[in-house]
C-alpha cells in the first residue's frame, strides 16, 4: 500500500470513531434532497421540512442551502436503495444520513488529507515531512470536525484543493495537457456550486492556472467550471423559478434575514484570524508555519506561484467574510459554528495553508513544532468529540470543554449515540437533558443514581479506549509494511 493510501485509511479510520450521525440542518437537507432526486425526480423535502434554514416556495419545502453536497448523497442513496427499501421513509432517511457521514463526509476528509500528502511529496519536502503535513490537516485543523458529518465546506475543500493539485501536478510533470485543466475547472465549478461564496478561491485557482500555463489553459479551466454552474442554474430554475435565485432568500423560518454583506472591516479581519473566541490561528497555531513557509518558498523560487496563490486565498476569503456582519451590529462579524471552534467560513483554506506550512515547520525547531501541533490537535479534538457546537450565544471553547468533562473525553458515538440506541443512561446523557443539573445530581440522596450513571459511563469509556487502541495497533502494522 502506498503512503498516500495509508494516509487516507489512517484519517478515515480515526474519523469513524468520532462520526456524528445525527441529522442537522445542512446534512439532513442534503440527504433529503438527494433521496427526493432519486425517488421522485424532484427537489422537494420530505423528512427535513421542519429543520432549521429550510426554504419554502410555491407550497413546497425546499433546501435552504445550495445543493452541491446533495449530489454524492443522491449517488449513495441510489446504490443503497435496494438495502433500505424495507424501512419506513423516516427510518430510511436516518439510515442514509448515517451512511452519508461514513461513506461521504469522512471519506472526503480522508481523500483531502491524502491529496495534501501527494502535493507535499512532489515538492522538495521529505517523505516524513509530507506525512506530517497531511496529518496536521487531518487532526490539527477544523477539517477534523467537518469530516464527521455532511457539511458543505468539506466538499468545497476537496473540490478546490483537488483542482489546485491537478494543475500543480500537470506542470510538475511538464505536460500541461488540456484535459487536466478542463478537469480542474470542473472541480472548481463543483466547489462553487456547493457554496457559491467560495468563487473567491475559484478565481484564484483560475489565475493560478494562467500563471502556470498561460491564458489558453486558464480559459480551458474556466470553461470546465461553467458546467457545474449550469447544473446549479437549472436546479435553481426548477426549484425557485429563476436561474439566479438565492435559496437563502426563501427561508421559511426567518421574517428578516439578520445578516448582511457589507464592506470589509479591518477589526473583523483580525478577529477572524486572531480573535480569542474563534481566531483561526489561535486555535490552529500550527498553521502559523505557513508564513515562514511562504518566505522559504519565495526564496527558493520554485514554488513562488503556489505560495502567492495560497496567501491570496487567505487574504481574499478573510476580507470577504470580515464584511459579513449582523445588521443590528455591523461591527460584529457573523459567527457560524457546526463542528469547529474557529469559524467554518475559513475551513476551505486549511488544505492550502497546510501544504505551505509544511515548508515552514520542516526547518523549524522540533520543540516549537511539537508544541504548536499539540495545541492544534487538542483544540481540534475538543471540537470533534463534542459533536455539533452551538452557533449563537456562549463560546465554542467553553461548550467543548463542558462536553469533554461530562463525557470523559469520548466522542459522541460512544457518549450519546450508542447509549441512546441501547437505552442506557450515563453521566453525560443525564446532564445533556436540559431539565437536569449537576447540582441536583450531587445532592444528598442521589448517590445511587450517580454511581449507576458513572458506572455506565465508564463502560462506554472502556469500550471506546479498547476499540481505539485496537485500531491504532492495526494502523501501526499497516505503516510498518509496504512502501
Coordinates of C-alpha atoms in Angstrom, one line a residue:
X1 CA 0.0 0.0 0.0
X2 CA 1.4 3.4 -1.0
X3 CA 1.8 6.1 1.6
X4 CA -1.0 8.1 0.1
X5 CA -3.4 5.3 0.7
X6 CA -2.0 4.8 4.2
X7 CA -2.7 8.5 5.0
X8 CA -6.3 8.1 3.7
X9 CA -7.0 5.0 5.7
X10 CA -5.5 6.4 8.9
X11 CA -7.6 9.6 8.7
X12 CA -10.7 7.7 7.7
X13 CA -10.3 5.2 10.5
X14 CA -9.9 7.8 13.2
X15 CA -12.9 9.8 11.8
X16 CA -15.1 6.8 12.1
X17 CA -14.7 6.8 15.8
X18 CA -15.8 10.4 16.0
X19 CA -18.6 10.2 13.5
X20 CA -21.6 12.4 14.2
X21 CA -24.7 10.7 12.7
X22 CA -27.5 13.0 14.0
X23 CA -29.2 14.8 11.1
X24 CA -28.6 18.5 11.2
X25 CA -29.8 21.5 9.1
X26 CA -27.2 21.0 6.4
X27 CA -26.6 17.2 6.4
X28 CA -30.3 16.4 6.8
X29 CA -31.4 18.7 4.0
X30 CA -28.7 17.4 1.6
X31 CA -29.6 13.8 2.3
X32 CA -33.3 14.5 2.0
X33 CA -32.8 16.3 -1.3
X34 CA -30.7 13.5 -2.6
X35 CA -33.3 11.0 -1.8
X36 CA -36.0 13.0 -3.4
X37 CA -34.0 13.4 -6.6
X38 CA -33.7 9.6 -6.8
X39 CA -37.2 8.6 -5.6
X40 CA -39.3 11.3 -7.2
X41 CA -37.1 13.2 -9.6
X42 CA -38.0 16.4 -7.8
X43 CA -36.3 18.7 -5.2
X44 CA -39.0 18.7 -2.5
X45 CA -38.1 17.9 1.1
X46 CA -40.0 15.1 2.8
X47 CA -38.2 14.3 6.1
X48 CA -36.4 17.6 6.9
X49 CA -39.2 20.1 6.3
X50 CA -39.2 21.1 10.0
X51 CA -35.4 21.6 10.1
X52 CA -33.8 25.0 10.6
X53 CA -33.0 27.0 7.5
X54 CA -35.4 25.2 5.2
X55 CA -36.8 27.3 2.4
X56 CA -40.5 27.5 1.2
X57 CA -41.6 28.3 -2.3
X58 CA -44.9 27.7 -4.1
X59 CA -46.3 25.4 -1.4
X60 CA -43.3 23.2 -1.2
X61 CA -40.4 22.9 1.3
X62 CA -37.0 23.1 -0.4
X63 CA -33.4 23.1 0.8
X64 CA -32.4 26.5 2.2
X65 CA -28.8 25.6 1.2
X66 CA -27.2 25.3 -2.2
X67 CA -27.4 21.7 -3.5
X68 CA -23.9 20.6 -4.3
X69 CA -23.5 18.3 -1.3
X70 CA -26.8 16.5 -2.3
X71 CA -25.1 15.1 -5.4
X72 CA -22.9 12.5 -3.6
X73 CA -25.8 11.8 -1.2
X74 CA -28.1 11.0 -4.2
X75 CA -25.4 8.7 -5.7
X76 CA -25.0 6.9 -2.4
X77 CA -28.8 6.5 -2.0
X78 CA -29.1 5.1 -5.5
X79 CA -26.6 2.4 -4.5
X80 CA -28.0 1.8 -1.1
X81 CA -31.7 1.9 -2.0
X82 CA -32.2 -1.8 -2.5
X83 CA -30.9 -2.4 1.0
X84 CA -33.1 0.2 2.8
X85 CA -36.4 -0.3 0.8
X86 CA -37.8 -2.3 3.7
X87 CA -37.5 0.6 6.1
X88 CA -40.2 3.3 6.6
X89 CA -39.4 6.6 5.0
X90 CA -38.2 8.4 8.2
X91 CA -36.1 5.4 9.1
X92 CA -34.5 5.1 5.7
X93 CA -33.7 8.9 6.0
X94 CA -31.9 8.4 9.3
X95 CA -30.0 5.4 7.9
X96 CA -29.0 7.3 4.8
X97 CA -27.8 10.3 6.9
X98 CA -25.6 8.0 9.0
X99 CA -24.3 6.3 5.8
X100 CA -23.5 9.7 4.3
X101 CA -21.4 10.5 7.3
X102 CA -19.5 7.2 7.0
X103 CA -19.1 7.0 3.2
X104 CA -19.2 10.6 2.0
X105 CA -18.1 13.1 4.7
X106 CA -15.3 11.1 6.4
X107 CA -14.1 9.7 3.0
X108 CA -13.9 13.3 1.6
X109 CA -11.8 14.3 4.6
X110 CA -9.5 11.3 4.2
X111 CA -9.1 11.9 0.5
X112 CA -8.2 15.6 1.1
X113 CA -5.6 14.6 3.6
X114 CA -4.2 12.1 1.1
X115 CA -4.0 14.8 -1.6
X116 CA -2.2 17.1 0.8
X117 CA 0.4 14.3 1.2
X118 CA 0.7 13.8 -2.5
X119 CA 1.1 17.5 -3.1
X120 CA 3.7 17.9 -0.4
X121 CA 5.6 14.8 -1.6
X122 CA 6.0 16.4 -5.0
X123 CA 7.8 19.3 -3.5
X124 CA 11.3 19.3 -2.0
X125 CA 9.9 18.3 1.3
X126 CA 10.9 14.8 2.5
X127 CA 8.5 11.9 2.8
X128 CA 8.3 12.2 6.6
X129 CA 7.5 16.0 6.4
X130 CA 4.8 15.2 3.7
X131 CA 3.1 12.7 6.0
X132 CA 3.3 15.1 8.9
X133 CA 1.7 17.8 6.7
X134 CA -1.2 15.5 5.8
X135 CA -1.8 14.6 9.5
X136 CA -1.6 18.2 10.5
X137 CA -4.5 18.9 8.2
X138 CA -6.4 15.7 9.2
X139 CA -6.2 16.1 13.0
X140 CA -4.8 19.5 13.8
X141 CA -7.3 21.7 11.9
X142 CA -11.1 22.2 11.8
X143 CA -11.1 19.7 8.9
X144 CA -11.2 17.1 11.7
X145 CA -14.6 18.1 12.9
X146 CA -16.0 18.9 9.5
X147 CA -15.2 15.4 8.2
X148 CA -17.6 13.8 10.7
X149 CA -20.9 14.9 9.2
X150 CA -22.1 16.0 5.8
X151 CA -21.1 19.7 5.6
X152 CA -20.8 21.9 2.5
X153 CA -17.3 23.2 3.4
X154 CA -15.8 19.6 3.4
X155 CA -16.9 19.2 -0.2
X156 CA -15.7 22.7 -1.2
X157 CA -12.3 21.9 0.4
X158 CA -11.9 18.6 -1.6
X159 CA -13.0 20.1 -4.9
X160 CA -10.9 23.2 -4.7
X161 CA -7.8 21.6 -3.4
X162 CA -8.1 18.8 -6.0
X163 CA -8.3 21.4 -8.8
X164 CA -5.2 23.1 -7.3
X165 CA -3.3 19.8 -7.1
X166 CA -4.2 18.8 -10.7
X167 CA -2.7 22.0 -12.0
X168 CA 0.4 21.7 -9.9
X169 CA 0.9 18.0 -10.8
X170 CA 0.4 18.7 -14.5
X171 CA 3.1 21.4 -14.6
X172 CA 5.3 19.4 -12.3
X173 CA 5.2 16.6 -14.8
X174 CA 5.9 19.0 -17.6
X175 CA 2.9 18.0 -19.6
X176 CA 0.3 20.8 -19.5
X177 CA -2.3 18.7 -21.2
X178 CA -5.7 20.2 -21.9
X179 CA -7.7 17.5 -20.1
X180 CA -6.1 18.2 -16.7
X181 CA -7.0 21.9 -16.9
X182 CA -10.5 21.2 -18.0
X183 CA -11.0 18.7 -15.2
X184 CA -9.5 21.2 -12.7
X185 CA -12.2 23.6 -14.0
X186 CA -15.0 21.1 -13.4
X187 CA -13.8 20.5 -9.9
X188 CA -13.5 24.3 -9.2
X189 CA -17.1 24.8 -10.6
X190 CA -18.3 21.9 -8.4
X191 CA -16.9 23.6 -5.4
X192 CA -18.5 26.9 -6.3
X193 CA -21.9 25.2 -6.9
X194 CA -21.6 23.6 -3.5
X195 CA -21.1 27.0 -1.8
X196 CA -21.0 30.0 -4.2
X197 CA -19.2 32.4 -1.9
X198 CA -16.0 30.3 -2.5
X199 CA -16.0 31.5 -6.0
X200 CA -13.2 33.7 -4.5
X201 CA -11.0 30.6 -4.2
X202 CA -12.1 29.5 -7.6
X203 CA -11.0 32.8 -9.2
X204 CA -7.6 32.4 -7.6
X205 CA -7.3 28.9 -9.0
X206 CA -8.1 30.1 -12.5
X207 CA -5.4 32.8 -12.1
X208 CA -3.0 30.2 -10.8
X209 CA -3.7 28.1 -14.0
X210 CA -3.0 31.2 -16.1
X211 CA 0.3 31.9 -14.3
X212 CA 1.4 28.2 -14.7
X213 CA 0.4 27.5 -18.3
X214 CA -0.9 30.7 -20.0
X215 CA -4.2 32.3 -20.8
X216 CA -5.3 29.4 -23.1
X217 CA -5.2 26.8 -20.3
X218 CA -6.8 29.3 -17.9
X219 CA -9.7 29.7 -20.3
X220 CA -10.0 26.0 -20.5
X221 CA -10.1 25.8 -16.7
X222 CA -12.8 28.5 -16.7
X223 CA -14.8 26.6 -19.4
X224 CA -14.8 23.4 -17.3
X225 CA -16.1 25.4 -14.3
X226 CA -19.1 26.5 -16.3
X227 CA -20.6 23.0 -16.5
X228 CA -21.4 22.5 -12.8
X229 CA -22.6 26.1 -12.6
X230 CA -25.1 25.4 -15.4
X231 CA -26.4 22.4 -13.5
X232 CA -26.8 24.7 -10.4
X233 CA -28.7 27.3 -12.5
X234 CA -31.0 24.5 -13.8
X235 CA -31.7 23.4 -10.2
X236 CA -32.5 26.9 -9.1
X237 CA -34.8 27.4 -12.0
X238 CA -36.9 24.3 -11.4
X239 CA -36.8 24.8 -7.6
X240 CA -37.2 28.6 -7.2
X241 CA -38.3 29.8 -10.6
X242 CA -35.1 31.7 -11.5
X243 CA -31.7 30.7 -12.8
X244 CA -30.0 33.1 -10.4
X245 CA -32.3 32.5 -7.3
X246 CA -30.8 32.6 -3.8
X247 CA -32.2 29.8 -1.6
X248 CA -31.4 31.9 1.4
X249 CA -34.0 34.5 0.3
X250 CA -36.8 31.9 0.7
X251 CA -36.1 30.8 4.2
X252 CA -39.3 29.7 5.9
X253 CA -38.2 30.4 9.5
X254 CA -36.8 33.9 9.0
X255 CA -39.0 37.0 9.0
X256 CA -36.0 39.1 8.1
X257 CA -32.5 37.7 7.5
X258 CA -30.4 39.0 10.4
X259 CA -27.1 39.2 8.5
X260 CA -25.8 41.4 5.6
X261 CA -22.8 41.6 3.4
X262 CA -21.0 44.9 3.6
X263 CA -17.5 46.3 3.0
X264 CA -14.5 44.5 4.7
X265 CA -13.7 45.7 8.2
X266 CA -10.1 45.6 9.5
X267 CA -11.2 44.8 13.0
X268 CA -13.3 41.8 11.9
X269 CA -10.4 40.7 9.6
X270 CA -8.1 40.4 12.6
X271 CA -10.9 39.0 14.8
X272 CA -11.4 36.1 12.4
X273 CA -7.7 35.3 12.3
X274 CA -6.6 36.1 15.8
X275 CA -9.7 36.7 18.0
X276 CA -9.6 34.9 21.3
X277 CA -13.2 33.5 20.8
X278 CA -12.8 31.9 17.4
X279 CA -9.5 33.0 15.9
X280 CA -8.3 30.8 13.0
X281 CA -4.6 30.9 14.0
X282 CA -5.4 31.0 17.8
X283 CA -6.9 27.5 17.8
X284 CA -4.8 26.1 14.9
X285 CA -1.5 27.7 15.7
X286 CA 0.4 25.1 13.7
X287 CA -0.8 26.8 10.5
X288 CA 1.2 29.8 11.5
X289 CA 4.1 27.9 9.9
X290 CA 2.5 28.9 6.6
X291 CA 4.1 32.4 7.0
X292 CA 7.7 31.2 7.2
X293 CA 6.7 28.6 4.7
X294 CA 5.9 31.4 2.2
X295 CA 9.2 33.0 2.9
X296 CA 11.1 29.8 2.2
X297 CA 9.0 29.0 -0.9
X298 CA 9.6 32.6 -2.2
X299 CA 13.4 32.5 -1.6
X300 CA 13.7 29.1 -3.2
X301 CA 11.9 30.4 -6.3
X302 CA 10.4 27.1 -7.5
X303 CA 7.1 27.4 -5.5
X304 CA 6.6 31.1 -5.6
X305 CA 3.3 30.8 -7.6
X306 CA 1.9 28.3 -5.2
X307 CA 2.8 30.4 -2.1
X308 CA 1.4 33.5 -3.7
X309 CA -1.9 31.8 -4.6
X310 CA -2.4 30.5 -1.1
X311 CA -1.7 33.8 0.5
X312 CA -4.1 35.5 -1.9
X313 CA -6.8 33.0 -1.0
X314 CA -6.2 33.7 2.7
X315 CA -6.4 37.4 2.2
X316 CA -9.4 37.4 -0.1
X317 CA -11.5 34.9 1.8
X318 CA -10.9 36.6 5.2
X319 CA -11.5 40.0 3.8
X320 CA -14.8 38.9 2.3
X321 CA -16.1 37.4 5.5
X322 CA -14.9 40.3 7.6
X323 CA -17.7 42.2 5.8
X324 CA -20.4 39.6 6.6
X325 CA -21.9 41.1 9.7
X326 CA -25.1 41.4 11.9
X327 CA -27.5 44.0 10.6
X328 CA -28.1 45.1 14.2
X329 CA -24.4 45.4 14.9
X330 CA -22.2 45.9 11.8
X331 CA -19.1 45.9 13.9
X332 CA -19.6 42.2 14.8
X333 CA -18.8 39.5 12.3
X334 CA -21.2 36.6 11.9
X335 CA -20.2 33.6 13.8
X336 CA -21.2 30.3 12.3
X337 CA -20.2 27.1 14.1
X338 CA -21.0 23.5 13.5
X339 CA -18.0 21.4 14.2
X340 CA -15.0 23.6 14.9
X341 CA -14.0 26.3 17.4
X342 CA -12.9 28.7 14.7
X343 CA -15.4 29.8 12.1
X344 CA -16.3 27.3 9.4
X345 CA -16.1 30.1 6.8
X346 CA -12.3 29.7 6.7
X347 CA -12.3 25.9 6.6
X348 CA -11.6 25.5 2.9
X349 CA -8.3 27.4 3.4
X350 CA -7.0 24.6 5.6
X351 CA -5.5 22.2 3.0
X352 CA -3.9 25.0 1.1
X353 CA -2.3 26.5 4.2
X354 CA -1.2 23.1 5.5
X355 CA 0.9 22.5 2.3
X356 CA 2.6 25.8 2.6
X357 CA 3.0 25.3 6.4
X358 CA 5.0 22.2 5.5
X359 CA 7.7 24.4 4.1
X360 CA 7.8 26.3 7.4
X361 CA 7.8 23.5 10.0
X362 CA 10.2 21.2 8.1
X363 CA 13.0 23.5 9.2
X364 CA 11.6 24.7 12.5
X365 CA 12.9 23.6 15.9
X366 CA 11.3 20.3 16.9
X367 CA 10.2 21.6 20.2
X368 CA 8.4 24.5 18.6
X369 CA 6.7 22.4 16.0
X370 CA 5.6 19.7 18.6
X371 CA 4.2 22.4 20.9
X372 CA 2.1 24.2 18.2
X373 CA 1.0 20.8 16.8
X374 CA -0.1 19.6 20.2
X375 CA -2.2 22.7 20.8
X376 CA -3.8 22.5 17.4
X377 CA -4.6 18.8 17.8
X378 CA -6.0 19.4 21.3
X379 CA -8.4 22.1 20.2
X380 CA -9.5 20.1 17.1
X381 CA -10.1 17.1 19.2
X382 CA -12.1 19.1 21.7
X383 CA -14.5 20.3 19.0
X384 CA -14.6 16.9 17.2
X385 CA -15.5 15.0 20.4
X386 CA -18.2 17.5 21.3
X387 CA -20.1 17.0 18.1
X388 CA -22.4 19.8 17.0
X389 CA -21.4 23.1 18.5
X390 CA -23.8 25.9 19.2
X391 CA -23.7 28.8 16.8
X392 CA -25.5 31.5 18.8
X393 CA -24.6 32.7 22.3
X394 CA -21.9 31.2 24.5
X395 CA -18.4 30.3 23.5
X396 CA -17.5 27.2 21.4
X397 CA -14.4 26.5 23.5
X398 CA -16.4 26.6 26.8
X399 CA -19.1 24.4 25.4
X400 CA -16.5 21.9 24.1
X401 CA -14.8 21.7 27.5
X402 CA -18.1 21.1 29.2
X403 CA -18.8 18.2 26.9
X404 CA -15.3 16.9 27.3
X405 CA -15.7 16.8 31.1
X406 CA -19.2 15.3 31.1
X407 CA -18.4 12.7 28.5
X408 CA -14.9 11.9 30.0
X409 CA -13.4 12.9 26.7
X410 CA -15.0 10.2 24.5
X411 CA -16.7 11.2 21.2
X412 CA -20.4 11.5 20.5
X413 CA -20.6 8.0 19.1
X414 CA -19.7 6.5 22.5
X415 CA -21.1 9.2 24.8
X416 CA -24.6 9.7 23.2
X417 CA -25.3 7.5 20.1
X418 CA -24.6 4.1 21.5
X419 CA -26.1 4.7 24.9
X420 CA -29.2 6.1 23.2
X421 CA -29.6 3.1 20.9
X422 CA -29.1 0.7 23.8
X423 CA -31.3 2.8 26.2
X424 CA -28.6 3.1 28.8
X425 CA -28.3 6.3 30.9
X426 CA -24.9 7.7 31.6
X427 CA -23.4 10.6 33.4
X428 CA -23.2 12.5 30.1
X429 CA -26.7 11.7 28.8
X430 CA -28.2 12.7 32.1
X431 CA -26.5 16.1 32.1
X432 CA -27.3 16.6 28.4
X433 CA -31.0 16.8 29.3
X434 CA -32.0 20.4 29.8
X435 CA -34.0 19.7 32.9
X436 CA -31.1 18.0 34.8
X437 CA -28.3 19.8 36.5
X438 CA -25.0 18.7 38.1
X439 CA -26.1 20.3 41.4
X440 CA -29.2 18.2 41.7
X441 CA -27.3 15.0 40.8
X442 CA -24.7 15.7 43.6
X443 CA -27.4 16.4 46.1
X444 CA -27.9 14.1 49.1
X445 CA -30.0 11.1 48.3
X446 CA -28.8 10.7 44.7
X447 CA -25.7 8.7 45.5
X448 CA -27.1 5.5 44.0
X449 CA -28.1 7.3 40.8
X450 CA -24.8 9.0 40.5
X451 CA -22.9 5.7 41.0
X452 CA -25.0 3.9 38.4
X453 CA -24.6 6.7 35.8
X454 CA -20.8 6.9 36.4
X455 CA -20.5 3.1 36.1
X456 CA -22.4 3.1 32.8
X457 CA -20.2 6.0 31.6
X458 CA -17.0 4.1 32.3
X459 CA -18.3 1.1 30.4
X460 CA -18.5 3.2 27.2
X461 CA -15.2 4.9 28.0
X462 CA -13.6 1.5 28.2
X463 CA -15.3 0.4 25.0
X464 CA -14.0 3.4 23.2
X465 CA -10.5 3.1 24.6
X466 CA -10.2 -0.6 23.8
X467 CA -11.6 -0.3 20.3
X468 CA -9.4 2.8 19.5
X469 CA -6.3 1.1 20.9
X470 CA -7.1 -1.9 18.6
X471 CA -7.4 0.4 15.6
X472 CA -4.1 2.2 16.5
X473 CA -2.4 -1.2 16.7
X474 CA -3.7 -2.2 13.2
X475 CA -2.7 1.1 11.8
X476 CA 0.8 0.8 13.2
X477 CA 1.1 -2.6 11.5
X478 CA -0.1 -1.0 8.2
X479 CA 2.6 1.7 8.4
X480 CA 5.3 -0.9 9.1
X481 CA 4.7 -2.7 5.9
X482 CA 4.7 -1.8 2.2
X483 CA 6.3 1.3 0.8

